[in-house]
Each structure stands twice: as structure tokens, then as C-alpha cells.
Amino acid sequence: MSANEGNTVRQAYIQGELMLEMPQDLYIPPDALELVLETFQGPLDLLLYLIRRHNLHVLDIPMAELTRQYLGYIEAMQQNRLELAAEYLLMAAMLIEIKSRMLLPRPKLVGGEDGEDPRAELMRRLQEYEQIKQAARQLDELPQAGRDFEIVQVLIERTVEERLPEISVDELKQAWLGILTRARVRRHHTVRREQLSVREQMSHILRCLKGGEFVPFEALFDIEEGIPRLVVTFIAMLELAKEYLLEIQQTETFGSIYVRSSRAVNAE
Amino acid sequence: MCAAAVPSMLNENADMSRFKRILEAALLVSAEPLPLAEIKKLADAPLTNRQIEAVLDEIAADWQHKAVELTQVASGWRFRARPEVQAYLDRLNPQKPPRYSRAVLETLAIVAYHQPVTRGDIEEIRGVAVSPNILKTLEARSWIEVVGVRDTPGRPELFATTGQFLDDLNLRGLQELPALQEIGNLLEQNVAAED
Amino acid sequence: MCAAAVPSMLNENADMSRFKRILEAALLVSAEPLPLAEIKKLADAPLTNRQIEAVLDEIAADWQHKAVELTQVASGWRFRARPEVQAYLDRLNPQKPPRYSRAVLETLAIVAYHQPVTRGDIEEIRGVAVSPNILKTLEARSWIEVVGVRDTPGRPELFATTGQFLDDLNLRGLQELPALQEIGNLLEQNVAAED
């Protein structure tokens, strides 16, 4: 539908034959229902059209006839889009009410002024609706991103880098403390700094033996590292043996000692 | 700025031209308009809003003879192609977003000009029921959103327009919407026309 | 160049500069690289590939001091930000760094302080089952690895921390981890306080 003029008079053709023109009053011939629903946004819209196009005085519509027509119409449309007919019927009812009130003398208000014109509320609504109709058209005329102009977006080749959580030593300490608090003296912790080195060396030795081959005992020691380190390595090896993590072999007295990880033993 | 800072003035100029270069790239690359608060993060030394705006003005001036321009919208600054070249750009991408129906546009207008409004308010003004699809269409476009509920029976949701709506229409704020027009008295106008 | 051609030359130059302006805008708004065939659609009069390439070269030259550059890729031409500005652009909308769950942290702490340990050891110390995902997370990070198996029924794998773990935590060795002694004291104080 064209957005610049909603109420262009449209004509309905059925099988090439002109069926009808747009309504001349608030009555919608059942044949024209589809067309009217498509063309008008509702009874206010139709009313505005009638006022603007046909110079129709809304109160000049023959109300009795209109009512009769609507009731028949509603009967016919019982199963079909009744809710839409209801909106038009409501409008007709409102017009009838206004007309009947216009026929009655208006009570004078205190101060001698006339009471409110019964048409005022309808007029206010029609004006408000017409204002919005115009605003909608103006909004549609504003340049819209993607429709009337394009937004610039230049590529940036971000090296896709998955953000990994960072942790600090302190967090690790807190985590450990948390475990200990929960374990609560399940056993007495007399772990010392030195033992940590032993544990580290245990891991180191296992890593060296990962190949599964026998490794000469001496190869696991690095003289350069100094005596404390050598001792730690030796203790680590004993600890590993105690935990059945490695196998130590010496085929003859004073012969070479070989070490391999016990995983290799069982893999055989 | 003060006398003591003079020796570093040269550096400052170099820094500013470097900042301008980076800001321009950021504006070209960014999918969303950049607000001043974001732009500040691009500077290695703290900058005032006025300093940043001066650089933005410089960039805008650099681009004034191009078919792309720097514009300020509700949520910040961004580059856009000038609407007058759209016909050419459409040759490359003939698929255009569809125009909205009158029902959608009128609903949008009511939300834009009368916000915050409930669905009932919209129905009252349009004189017809508002299909949920209409509101969904506008919500899916991120042009309207629920901003609360009215404290009346049923606690109906209140709709308002979004920053995205303003950005998409290249507006800095609701005050830049076309003004609502005064509608004359329909009855009198009508009577006058009849004469 | 020759006198006779001047009147149309002017037009031609104007046309080419207009084409260049539009092409630049098209390249800036296009989500995909523009191949020559597409670029041709932007011209009002037919252009040869050589003419278009000359204009593309001109545009590339115009941009050579900017932080965004025109590049040719397999499927056509496109603008892209120079890699050097990525660090700046990363300052915008920075993502919050994710955090490891307590289960992951505790598992890591146990491996670090008690290595080498089996999954059973970890479960015994933590008092709850250890999901395989936790160990996988830490292995994927290269912070722990299997260094062997314990020679007990089921031959469970033994986990230890890696050099990567020490590097990432900026430690020279495990002995630089907070001493357990200290923690033990702290714990005893806590326990004493609770009694």
C-alpha cells in the first residue's frame, strides 16, 4: 500500500467488472468488506475519509437506515470477522447517540454557558487520529537505515582469541584454604615447603619416564643442580617407588640401576 | 595547556593526530554508533569531551566532500553513506527492507509521539484493535520496547521507542522527530467547505 | 590533453570523480568484498576493468596514511582496518574475563599442592565426585597433564601441573606457591577461633 496517501479512492473489480465505489456513508456493503478493511484502518479512518472526500457531515448520515443496514450486515457476517464489524457498529452507535443528544435542548451550566457540545469528544478523537496519520506518513518519509541510507561498517580481522579465565596464585591459595576448611583436620597437615619440591620432582621424574623405557638411574640426577636438589630427587624417587609409581631394577650387585615408570611395566 | 606543558606540545600534536587516525578507524569499523564514553577509551591520555568533539568535527570536515559522512545520532557518532548515493548502492543489493503497513506506521507514530503508551491507548487513538503482530514487528526491529507497566487493573505494559529507533532514523533525540501538525476543527472546516 | 577534447574531457573527469566517490562509499558499506563485475554496476557508462582498477588504485593511495586500508582479496576489493589498530578497538566493549568455578580452582589447587594425584585422590580430598569436564578444562588449558599411572587396581592416571601453569601464574617453580605451612597455621587459627 502506498504510504503517502492512505485514503486514495480504490475500486474493487471482480472478474474484470467494477463492483462498487468506495462507501458514501458509514455503511459498508458486505461485498466491499475486504476492500474497506484493506483501505481503511477502522471506523475513524473511514469517517475521516467521508468528511474529507465527500464533505459528508457526519451527523447527516441517515442513522435509522445505517442501523438497519448494520444489523443485517452483522447477521450476515456472524461467522466472519465479526470483531471488525463491531468496531464499525460501535462508531455508528456513537453517532446515533451524538445525534440524539443534539436534538435535545442542552442544559445550561452554572454561569450561563452552554454545556459541552456532544460532538466535541468525537471531533477530538478524529483530530487526534488524523494527527497520528500524518505523523505516520512523515515518519515513513524520514530516511531509514538500510532502506534509504547504508551504515558504514569496515571489516576488522580480529584474531579470534578465546578469552580464557585468569587466575592468581592468591585465588589458588584461597581454593586450597577452602578445601582444608571443609576437610577440617581430617588429618593433620604437616606438609612443609620442602615436600612441595619433592612432589614437584615426583612429577618431573614421571615425565622423564613417560617414554616407558628403562632409564639409567644416574640420568635422573643433574649434578649441576646442587646437593639439595639431588637429595630431593632421590627422596622423590623413593616416594614414587613407595607409591608403586615406578619400578627400580638392578640386575647384578653393584651393577647399573635402571628405572622405569610402572605404567610401562603393566603395558607390556 | 599551562606553560609547563609547552615542551610536550609537539608530542601532544602527534598524539592527537594519532588519536584522530584511530578514532576514524574505530568509527569506520564499529557496528554501533560510538558514544563519547567509548571514544575516550581509544585515547592513551585522558581527553575532555570538548577535545574529542573537536577531533570529531575535524573528521567530519575531512569527509564533507565524500559520499560517506560522519553523523551524530542518539547513541553516538557513526559514518553513513549519504542518502543521495543510495540509488547506486541499491544496484549492488537490490533487496530492500519492506515498507511497513499503515497499521504498523500508525502504531509506531503513536508510541513515538505519545510514549509511554499501553496497547489500550493505541487502540483508543486508532479506533481499532491492535493485532499483537504489529507490536511484535516493531519489537523485533528493536524500535519499541516495554519500559514498565501502568498501575491500573490488568497492569498493562507501557511501550516506548528505543535508541535503535532514533539511530535508524539518524536522529539525535525525539525532539528531532517531525512536529505534530495542528488539525483544524473538522466540523467547522466541513461546514465552511459546504458553503 | 588536446584542445578539441577539452569539453568532453571535463565531463569525463567529473564522471570519473563521481564514480570514484560512489565506489568508495560502496566499498565502505559493503559487507562482502566487491568483485569487478559488481563494481561495474555502479558506473553510469560502461567502464573497462583497467579503468576501474585505476580508480581502485587511486582510492588505495588516498587511504594509505589512514588506519583503514583498501585490500584486494580473492573475491574482490574491500576496506579493512589495519591490524595495528586492533589493540585500540579491543578497548571498546571489552568482554569481562570469564572465571573458573570453585570446583575447577579447588581441583587445580589439589593437583598443584599434592601432585602427582589421581582423580580418586582429588575426590577424596574434596569430598565430592570430580566431573571429567573439570579435568578436561584444566588439561585443555595445558595447566595439568597426565604424567603416569598409579599401579593400583584400575591403574588410575596421575595428574601433575605443567610448566605452562607455572608460566601463566608467573612462578619460577612450585616452591613459589604460597606455603602450605602458612595455610596450615591460618587454618589452625580458624579452627581454634571456632572452638
XYZ file of C-alpha atoms in Angstrom:
658
model
C 0.000 0.000 0.000
C 1.245 3.436 -0.766
C 2.229 5.188 2.363
C 1.888 8.746 1.137
C -1.850 8.674 0.698
C -3.779 6.099 2.612
C -7.204 7.114 1.512
C -6.832 7.097 -2.235
C -10.166 6.032 -3.598
C -9.860 2.458 -4.681
C -12.249 0.474 -6.703
C -12.954 -3.186 -6.448
C -13.021 -5.252 -9.602
C -14.378 -8.735 -9.593
C -13.847 -10.718 -12.771
C -12.984 -7.519 -14.573
C -16.201 -5.819 -13.614
C -16.317 -2.756 -11.499
C -18.179 -3.855 -8.420
C -18.537 -0.747 -6.388
C -17.146 2.564 -5.448
C -15.976 3.487 -2.034
C -18.717 3.889 0.507
C -20.634 7.120 0.577
C -21.509 6.776 4.217
C -20.592 4.677 7.183
C -22.353 1.633 5.810
C -20.065 -0.995 4.393
C -21.714 -3.155 1.775
C -20.802 -6.776 2.572
C -19.289 -7.129 -0.920
C -16.898 -4.332 -0.131
C -15.772 -5.627 3.236
C -12.379 -6.863 2.066
C -11.701 -3.664 0.208
C -12.750 -1.463 3.090
C -10.731 -3.443 5.590
C -7.715 -3.139 3.352
C -8.138 0.533 2.621
C -9.265 1.896 5.940
C -7.653 1.403 9.273
C -11.004 1.409 11.030
C -14.140 3.452 11.515
C -12.236 6.614 12.480
C -10.281 6.359 9.276
C -13.433 5.788 7.242
C -15.136 8.692 8.967
C -12.207 10.993 8.188
C -12.348 9.873 4.582
C -16.057 10.594 4.396
C -15.593 14.030 5.905
C -12.650 14.958 3.687
C -13.707 13.395 0.410
C -17.416 13.572 0.384
C -17.791 16.640 2.520
C -20.098 14.474 4.491
C -21.474 15.942 7.604
C -21.101 13.038 9.982
C -24.412 13.855 11.587
C -26.225 13.958 8.278
C -25.835 10.243 7.809
C -29.308 8.677 7.892
C -28.901 6.926 11.175
C -32.014 4.756 11.142
C -31.126 3.375 7.733
C -27.500 2.859 8.741
C -28.511 0.985 11.852
C -30.807 -1.266 9.889
C -28.066 -1.972 7.384
C -25.514 -2.723 10.083
C -27.755 -5.118 11.906
C -28.400 -7.024 8.712
C -24.723 -6.918 7.919
C -23.751 -8.306 11.286
C -26.224 -11.093 10.874
C -24.662 -11.994 7.538
C -21.176 -11.781 8.955
C -21.950 -13.796 12.043
C -19.166 -16.239 11.400
C -16.754 -13.942 9.671
C -14.711 -11.084 11.123
C -17.447 -10.081 13.482
C -14.958 -8.269 15.654
C -14.214 -5.827 12.850
C -17.861 -5.225 12.129
C -18.261 -4.495 15.822
C -15.875 -1.564 15.640
C -17.868 -0.004 12.826
C -21.098 -0.727 14.664
C -19.740 0.951 17.768
C -18.969 4.021 15.720
C -22.478 4.050 14.270
C -23.891 3.757 17.768
C -21.774 6.651 18.915
C -23.010 8.791 16.039
C -26.613 7.935 16.846
C -26.039 8.902 20.447
C -24.499 12.192 19.437
C -27.317 12.923 17.057
C -29.981 12.178 19.634
C -28.260 14.405 22.180
C -28.050 17.169 19.596
C -31.826 17.024 19.214
C -32.370 17.584 22.921
C -32.049 21.023 24.471
C -28.678 21.290 26.186
C -28.885 22.013 29.918
C -27.447 25.416 30.789
C -24.468 25.157 33.083
C -23.984 27.343 36.102
C -22.730 30.687 34.793
C -24.960 30.579 31.777
C -22.539 28.803 29.436
C -23.696 26.099 27.118
C -22.950 22.545 28.141
C -20.368 20.635 26.182
C -21.131 20.034 22.558
C -21.876 16.298 22.290
C -19.767 16.227 19.136
C -16.686 17.511 20.926
C -15.367 14.133 22.032
C -15.773 12.625 18.574
C -14.085 15.618 17.000
C -11.216 15.380 19.459
C -10.723 11.735 18.563
C -10.896 12.402 14.845
C -8.372 15.200 15.146
C -6.045 13.121 17.260
C -6.269 10.263 14.802
C -5.688 12.481 11.797
C -2.660 13.969 13.507
C -1.235 10.484 14.020
C -1.981 9.535 10.432
C 0.059 12.484 9.253
C 2.815 11.759 11.746
C 2.951 8.159 10.498
C 3.388 9.400 6.931
C 6.118 11.803 7.995
C 7.899 9.082 9.937
C 7.811 6.896 6.868
C 9.333 9.700 4.820
C 12.319 10.007 7.150
C 15.392 8.314 5.688
C 15.714 4.925 7.304
C 18.925 2.987 7.859
C 19.130 0.094 5.432
C 16.280 1.415 3.293
C 17.334 4.934 2.397
C 20.924 5.001 3.513
C 23.601 2.490 4.388
C 25.670 2.385 7.519
C 29.394 2.100 7.059
C 30.976 -0.954 8.521
C 34.503 -1.787 7.617
C 35.908 -5.195 8.312
C 38.303 -5.720 11.121
C 40.071 -9.017 11.123
C 40.132 -9.709 14.778
C 42.351 -12.582 15.604
C 39.722 -14.722 17.158
C 41.111 -15.265 20.571
C 39.136 -17.199 23.081
C 39.175 -15.388 26.370
C 40.343 -17.822 28.989
C 39.841 -17.289 32.665
C 42.816 -15.885 34.504
C 43.624 -16.976 37.996
C 46.051 -15.655 40.516
C 48.201 -17.502 42.961
C 46.081 -15.968 45.647
C 42.922 -17.495 44.235
C 44.631 -20.845 44.220
C 45.588 -20.375 47.837
C 42.021 -19.422 48.699
C 40.744 -22.514 46.909
C 43.134 -24.661 48.847
C 42.186 -22.986 52.074
C 38.567 -23.685 51.242
C 39.259 -27.363 50.820
C 41.184 -27.533 54.049
C 38.489 -25.702 55.949
C 35.989 -28.216 54.739
C 38.295 -31.177 55.361
C 38.808 -29.687 58.857
C 41.634 -31.534 60.399
C 40.571 -34.781 58.818
C 44.242 -35.385 59.137
C 46.998 -33.311 60.476
C 48.685 -31.208 57.878
C 52.346 -31.078 58.482
C 53.188 -30.520 54.881
C 56.274 -28.412 54.535
C 57.680 -26.263 51.805
C 60.403 -28.833 51.091
C 57.868 -31.519 50.480
C 56.383 -29.449 47.784
C 59.691 -29.668 45.959
C 59.606 -33.427 46.429
C 56.140 -33.516 44.878
C 57.312 -31.365 42.011
C 60.274 -33.633 41.485
C 57.985 -36.672 41.563
C 56.023 -35.219 38.674
C 59.244 -34.362 36.926
C 60.585 -37.901 37.199
C 57.335 -39.397 35.945
C 57.506 -37.048 32.986
C 61.080 -38.199 32.249
C 59.932 -41.796 32.320
C 56.920 -41.207 30.120
C 58.564 -42.984 27.197
C 58.204 -46.243 29.093
C 61.839 -47.182 28.520
C 64.227 -48.060 31.291
C 66.280 -45.005 32.126
C 69.641 -45.210 33.869
C 69.265 -44.180 37.481
C 72.014 -41.556 37.166
C 70.278 -39.928 34.207
C 67.556 -38.699 36.521
C 70.030 -36.639 38.532
C 71.607 -33.469 37.368
C 74.784 -32.833 39.308
C 74.675 -29.180 38.290
C 71.569 -28.638 40.372
C 73.352 -28.909 43.646
C 73.126 -31.215 46.575
C 69.718 -30.171 47.976
C 68.196 -30.843 44.587
C 69.854 -34.233 44.332
C 68.513 -35.185 47.716
C 65.049 -34.021 46.756
C 65.232 -36.064 43.568
C 66.302 -39.128 45.490
C 63.519 -38.728 48.049
C 61.055 -38.191 45.184
C 62.188 -41.429 43.604
C 61.790 -43.341 46.857
C 58.373 -41.768 47.325
C 57.381 -42.872 43.826
C 58.588 -46.384 44.485
C 56.677 -46.457 47.730
C 53.526 -45.418 45.881
C 54.199 -48.110 43.243
C 54.629 -45.459 40.619
C 57.970 -46.662 39.372
C 59.986 -49.761 39.137
C 63.666 -49.832 40.054
C 65.815 -52.659 38.740
C 69.350 -53.751 39.392
C 70.258 -56.960 37.630
C 73.562 -57.578 39.478
C 75.145 -56.332 42.641
C 76.886 -53.003 42.056
C 75.556 -53.112 38.506
C 73.732 -50.269 36.864
C 70.372 -49.347 38.297
C 67.528 -48.734 35.840
C 64.270 -47.028 36.466
C 61.021 -47.047 34.528
C 57.512 -45.971 35.216
C 55.221 -48.723 36.375
C 52.739 -47.896 33.672
C 55.276 -49.260 31.216
C 55.515 -52.449 33.267
C 51.833 -53.144 33.011
C 51.536 -52.078 29.419
C 53.707 -54.996 28.437
C 47.778 23.820 28.303
C 49.815 25.576 31.026
C 53.289 26.960 30.382
C 54.971 23.992 31.975
C 53.342 21.749 29.403
C 54.890 23.530 26.413
C 57.820 21.180 25.834
C 55.383 18.344 25.388
C 53.187 20.316 22.967
C 54.858 18.738 19.974
C 54.179 15.317 21.359
C 50.668 16.341 22.113
C 50.060 17.243 18.489
C 51.479 13.951 17.360
C 49.320 12.183 19.933
C 46.209 13.998 18.750
C 46.798 13.158 15.115
C 47.386 9.553 16.095
C 44.196 9.627 18.154
C 42.292 11.086 15.210
C 43.547 8.316 12.946
C 42.495 5.631 15.420
C 39.150 7.266 16.141
C 38.392 7.422 12.445
C 39.197 3.722 12.079
C 37.084 2.868 15.127
C 34.126 4.788 13.709
C 34.507 3.041 10.356
C 34.755 -0.384 11.928
C 32.200 -0.139 14.707
C 28.845 -1.802 14.136
C 27.155 0.583 16.565
C 27.385 4.344 16.937
C 30.209 5.248 19.320
C 29.292 7.376 22.347
C 31.847 9.797 23.820
C 32.400 7.474 26.767
C 33.545 4.721 24.409
C 35.612 7.099 22.295
C 37.530 8.143 25.409
C 38.815 4.619 25.791
C 40.675 4.990 22.500
C 42.872 7.780 23.830
C 46.133 6.936 25.550
C 45.894 10.051 27.742
C 42.621 11.342 29.200
C 40.733 13.731 26.886
C 37.895 16.099 27.642
C 34.588 15.916 25.803
C 35.457 19.210 24.100
C 38.753 17.871 22.833
C 37.034 14.780 21.457
C 34.287 16.817 19.849
C 36.914 18.997 18.190
C 38.506 15.884 16.687
C 35.090 14.587 15.583
C 34.428 17.938 13.891
C 37.780 17.677 12.122
C 36.957 14.186 10.881
C 33.505 15.319 9.745
C 35.152 18.178 7.833
C 37.656 15.789 6.205
C 34.746 13.754 4.876
C 32.476 16.547 3.741
C 33.137 16.039 0.027
C 32.803 12.281 0.221
C 29.718 10.172 -0.383
C 30.018 8.984 3.205
C 29.509 11.312 6.147
C 30.016 11.349 9.887
C 26.727 11.866 11.728
C 25.688 12.154 15.327
C 22.708 10.036 16.364
C 21.044 9.254 19.671
C 23.612 6.756 20.858
C 26.750 8.344 19.457
C 28.703 9.010 16.302
C 28.843 6.901 13.182
C 29.607 7.006 9.486
C 26.823 6.519 6.990
C 26.551 6.706 3.230
C 24.717 9.850 2.164
C 21.116 9.063 1.176
C 21.710 10.575 -2.285
C 24.003 7.707 -3.282
C 21.505 5.095 -2.142
C 20.174 4.609 -5.664
C 23.675 3.495 -6.718
C 24.183 1.257 -3.701
C 20.810 -0.354 -4.375
C 22.225 -1.597 -7.682
C 24.526 -3.882 -5.710
C 21.976 -5.020 -3.195
C 18.512 -4.865 -4.709
C 16.914 -6.420 -1.643
C 15.388 -3.665 0.416
C 13.662 -3.896 3.736
C 9.920 -3.802 3.083
C 7.915 -0.695 3.781
C 5.720 -1.021 6.805
C 1.937 -1.145 6.546
C -0.120 1.830 7.654
C -1.190 -0.095 10.743
C 2.460 -0.559 11.781
C 3.390 3.025 10.956
C 0.432 4.472 12.836
C 1.201 2.329 15.852
C 4.832 3.438 15.696
C 3.759 7.066 15.431
C 1.514 6.732 18.490
C 4.321 5.159 20.508
C 6.814 7.766 19.292
C 4.679 10.835 19.946
C 2.636 9.733 22.957
C 5.066 7.449 24.806
C 4.867 5.706 27.116
C 1.608 4.142 25.924
C -0.253 0.913 26.517
C -1.814 -1.195 23.825
C -5.168 0.140 25.052
C -4.001 3.729 24.415
C -3.025 2.795 20.879
C -6.394 1.150 20.266
C -8.182 4.170 21.665
C -6.414 6.526 19.268
C -6.669 4.308 16.190
C -10.236 3.211 16.951
C -9.449 -0.438 16.190
C -7.940 -3.420 17.920
C -4.146 -3.605 17.639
C -3.027 -7.025 16.488
C -0.186 -8.460 18.591
C 1.759 -8.923 15.340
C 2.044 -5.198 14.890
C 3.715 -4.736 18.243
C 5.870 -7.802 17.644
C 7.036 -6.423 14.299
C 8.172 -3.218 15.967
C 9.716 -5.009 18.911
C 11.566 -7.399 16.596
C 13.010 -4.379 14.803
C 14.104 -3.099 18.246
C 12.246 0.124 17.585
C 9.886 -0.159 20.563
C 10.229 -1.884 23.896
C 8.321 -2.407 27.103
C 9.539 0.132 29.644
C 7.191 -0.702 32.506
C 3.579 -1.306 33.394
C 0.801 1.129 34.171
C -0.516 0.799 37.667
C -4.106 0.184 36.607
C -6.154 -3.029 36.667
C -4.500 -5.635 34.475
C -1.192 -3.779 34.846
C -0.844 -3.212 31.080
C 2.636 -2.921 29.604
C 3.910 0.500 28.637
C 5.697 0.832 25.314
C 8.310 3.416 24.357
C 10.645 3.876 21.413
C 14.280 2.789 21.692
C 17.653 4.329 20.955
C 17.859 1.980 17.995
C 14.750 3.627 16.540
C 16.388 7.043 16.730
C 19.673 5.679 15.373
C 17.946 4.023 12.425
C 16.224 7.282 11.528
C 19.508 9.137 12.036
C 18.058 11.268 14.826
C 19.776 12.526 17.959
C 16.602 12.580 20.031
C 12.815 12.512 19.954
C 12.791 16.305 19.647
C 14.132 15.839 16.121
C 11.013 13.971 15.018
C 8.805 15.939 12.607
C 6.465 18.160 14.643
C 2.882 17.015 15.037
C 0.630 19.163 12.886
C -2.301 21.076 14.246
C -5.522 19.758 12.800
C -8.259 22.338 12.368
C -11.782 21.837 13.567
C -13.111 19.200 11.225
C -16.728 20.129 11.729
C -16.285 23.806 11.027
C -13.937 23.176 8.184
C -16.526 20.882 6.805
C -19.325 23.353 7.188
C -17.212 26.034 5.570
C -16.433 23.743 2.664
C -20.058 23.050 2.149
C -20.855 26.681 1.533
C 45.086 16.891 -23.358
C 44.357 18.183 -26.859
C 42.233 21.269 -27.271
C 39.397 19.627 -29.141
C 38.773 17.056 -26.458
C 38.528 19.543 -23.654
C 34.762 19.984 -23.495
C 34.058 16.278 -23.059
C 37.183 15.726 -21.005
C 35.765 17.896 -18.314
C 32.618 15.835 -18.245
C 34.561 12.657 -18.278
C 36.687 13.801 -15.385
C 33.616 14.838 -13.480
C 32.034 11.473 -14.191
C 35.112 9.610 -13.050
C 35.417 11.574 -9.848
C 31.737 10.977 -9.191
C 32.242 7.279 -9.875
C 35.217 7.217 -7.524
C 33.144 8.844 -4.792
C 30.356 6.309 -5.195
C 32.734 3.366 -5.429
C 34.423 4.435 -2.217
C 31.057 4.614 -0.445
C 30.043 1.218 -1.840
C 33.279 -0.343 -0.604
C 32.766 1.183 2.843
C 29.212 -0.079 3.282
C 29.567 -3.449 1.639
C 29.647 -6.425 3.967
C 31.393 -8.529 1.322
C 34.375 -7.803 -0.916
C 33.233 -6.237 -4.189
C 34.316 -8.034 -7.353
C 34.917 -6.015 -10.542
C 31.652 -7.291 -12.006
C 29.731 -5.717 -9.141
C 31.754 -2.528 -9.227
C 30.820 -2.081 -12.890
C 27.168 -1.770 -11.918
C 27.989 1.435 -10.078
C 29.108 3.241 -13.229
C 26.599 5.116 -15.346
C 28.612 4.443 -18.501
C 30.429 1.166 -19.220
C 33.966 1.054 -17.828
C 36.815 -1.301 -18.647
C 38.499 -3.369 -15.972
C 41.596 -1.236 -16.429
C 39.682 1.954 -15.820
C 38.146 0.522 -12.675
C 41.459 -0.751 -11.425
C 42.966 2.682 -11.961
C 40.224 4.186 -9.780
C 40.748 1.485 -7.144
C 44.468 2.295 -7.124
C 43.632 5.970 -6.646
C 41.372 5.161 -3.713
C 44.015 2.897 -2.175
C 46.528 5.737 -2.493
C 44.119 8.215 -0.863
C 43.844 5.884 2.120
C 47.466 4.951 2.528
C 48.009 7.109 5.609
C 44.790 6.059 7.273
C 44.319 3.279 9.807
C 41.976 1.586 7.338
C 43.229 0.299 4.009
C 41.826 -0.924 0.715
C 42.845 -4.503 0.028
C 42.270 -6.967 -2.734
C 41.223 -10.440 -1.680
C 40.252 -13.478 -3.712
C 36.656 -12.418 -4.170
C 37.222 -8.719 -4.763
C 38.096 -5.469 -3.077
C 37.317 -4.420 0.446
C 38.347 -1.970 3.109
C 39.736 -3.343 6.323
C 41.226 -1.913 9.458
C 44.978 -2.242 9.685
C 45.928 -4.858 12.277
C 47.780 -2.252 14.343
C 44.503 -0.632 15.459
C 43.020 -3.859 16.742
C 44.509 -3.330 20.167
C 42.684 0.003 20.376
C 39.430 -1.383 19.077
C 39.638 -4.157 21.637
C 39.312 -1.456 24.290
C 35.761 -0.881 23.128
C 33.171 -3.244 24.546
C 35.746 -5.344 26.349
C 34.366 -8.652 27.407
C 34.540 -9.495 31.046
C 37.137 -12.185 31.514
C 35.435 -15.453 32.374
C 36.108 -17.055 35.718
C 36.709 -20.636 36.709
C 34.247 -22.302 39.031
C 35.232 -23.161 42.575
C 35.337 -26.835 41.602
C 37.935 -26.101 38.921
C 40.014 -23.927 41.225
C 39.995 -26.469 44.022
C 40.912 -29.287 41.682
C 43.781 -27.231 40.366
C 44.903 -26.431 43.893
C 44.906 -30.117 44.803
C 46.894 -31.047 41.727
C 49.323 -28.206 42.386
C 49.932 -28.996 46.067
C 49.579 -32.768 46.027
C 50.925 -33.825 42.669
C 51.024 -36.351 41.316
C 47.420 -37.193 42.150
C 44.711 -39.382 40.693
C 41.149 -38.374 40.217
C 40.339 -40.561 43.213
C 42.766 -38.548 45.354
C 41.087 -35.343 44.287
C 37.684 -36.751 45.085
C 38.844 -37.904 48.457
C 40.272 -34.527 49.374
C 37.340 -32.508 48.020
C 34.823 -34.994 49.416
C 32.789 -34.920 46.189
C 32.966 -36.549 42.780
C 35.125 -34.757 40.224
C 33.450 -34.367 36.866
C 35.650 -35.352 33.910
C 34.934 -31.896 32.461
C 36.884 -30.252 35.229
C 39.999 -32.232 34.444
C 39.448 -31.699 30.719
C 39.159 -27.960 31.234
C 42.482 -27.883 33.031
C 44.125 -30.202 30.528
C 42.834 -28.129 27.614
C 44.384 -25.110 29.259
C 47.651 -27.074 29.428
C 47.812 -26.438 33.141
C 47.713 -30.115 34.146
C 48.732 -33.268 32.347
C 48.877 -36.992 32.873
C 52.387 -37.932 33.925
C 51.845 -41.612 34.621
C 49.533 -44.118 36.221
C 49.418 -45.457 39.721
C 49.977 -49.152 39.955
C 46.795 -49.886 41.803
C 43.606 -51.592 40.573
C 42.156 -49.626 37.665
C 45.580 -48.107 37.061
C 44.322 -44.547 37.543
C 46.075 -41.722 35.731
C 48.296 -39.424 37.710
C 47.951 -35.704 37.148
C 50.609 -33.056 37.667
C 50.872 -29.384 36.860
C 52.811 -28.255 33.809
C 55.429 -25.668 33.022
C 52.684 -23.700 31.286
C 50.861 -23.477 34.595
C 53.919 -22.013 36.285
C 54.471 -19.596 33.389
C 50.863 -18.431 33.374
C 50.920 -17.810 37.105
C 54.294 -16.196 36.813
C 56.000 -18.646 39.113
C 59.503 -19.976 38.745
C 58.642 -23.225 40.478
C 56.062 -24.875 42.679
C 58.024 -23.821 45.721
C 56.859 -20.297 44.992
C 53.256 -21.254 45.629
C 52.033 -19.920 48.956
C 53.481 -22.206 51.582
C 51.152 -24.789 52.972
C 52.677 -24.198 56.334
C 51.262 -20.728 56.289
C 47.906 -22.023 55.218
C 48.043 -24.692 57.862
C 48.665 -22.088 60.531
C 45.865 -19.988 59.242
C 43.602 -22.978 59.320
C 44.558 -23.884 62.831
C 43.866 -20.328 63.892
C 40.483 -20.544 62.234
C 39.725 -23.836 63.883
C 40.958 -22.534 67.231
C 38.800 -19.472 66.839
C 35.802 -21.617 66.144
C 36.319 -23.823 69.161
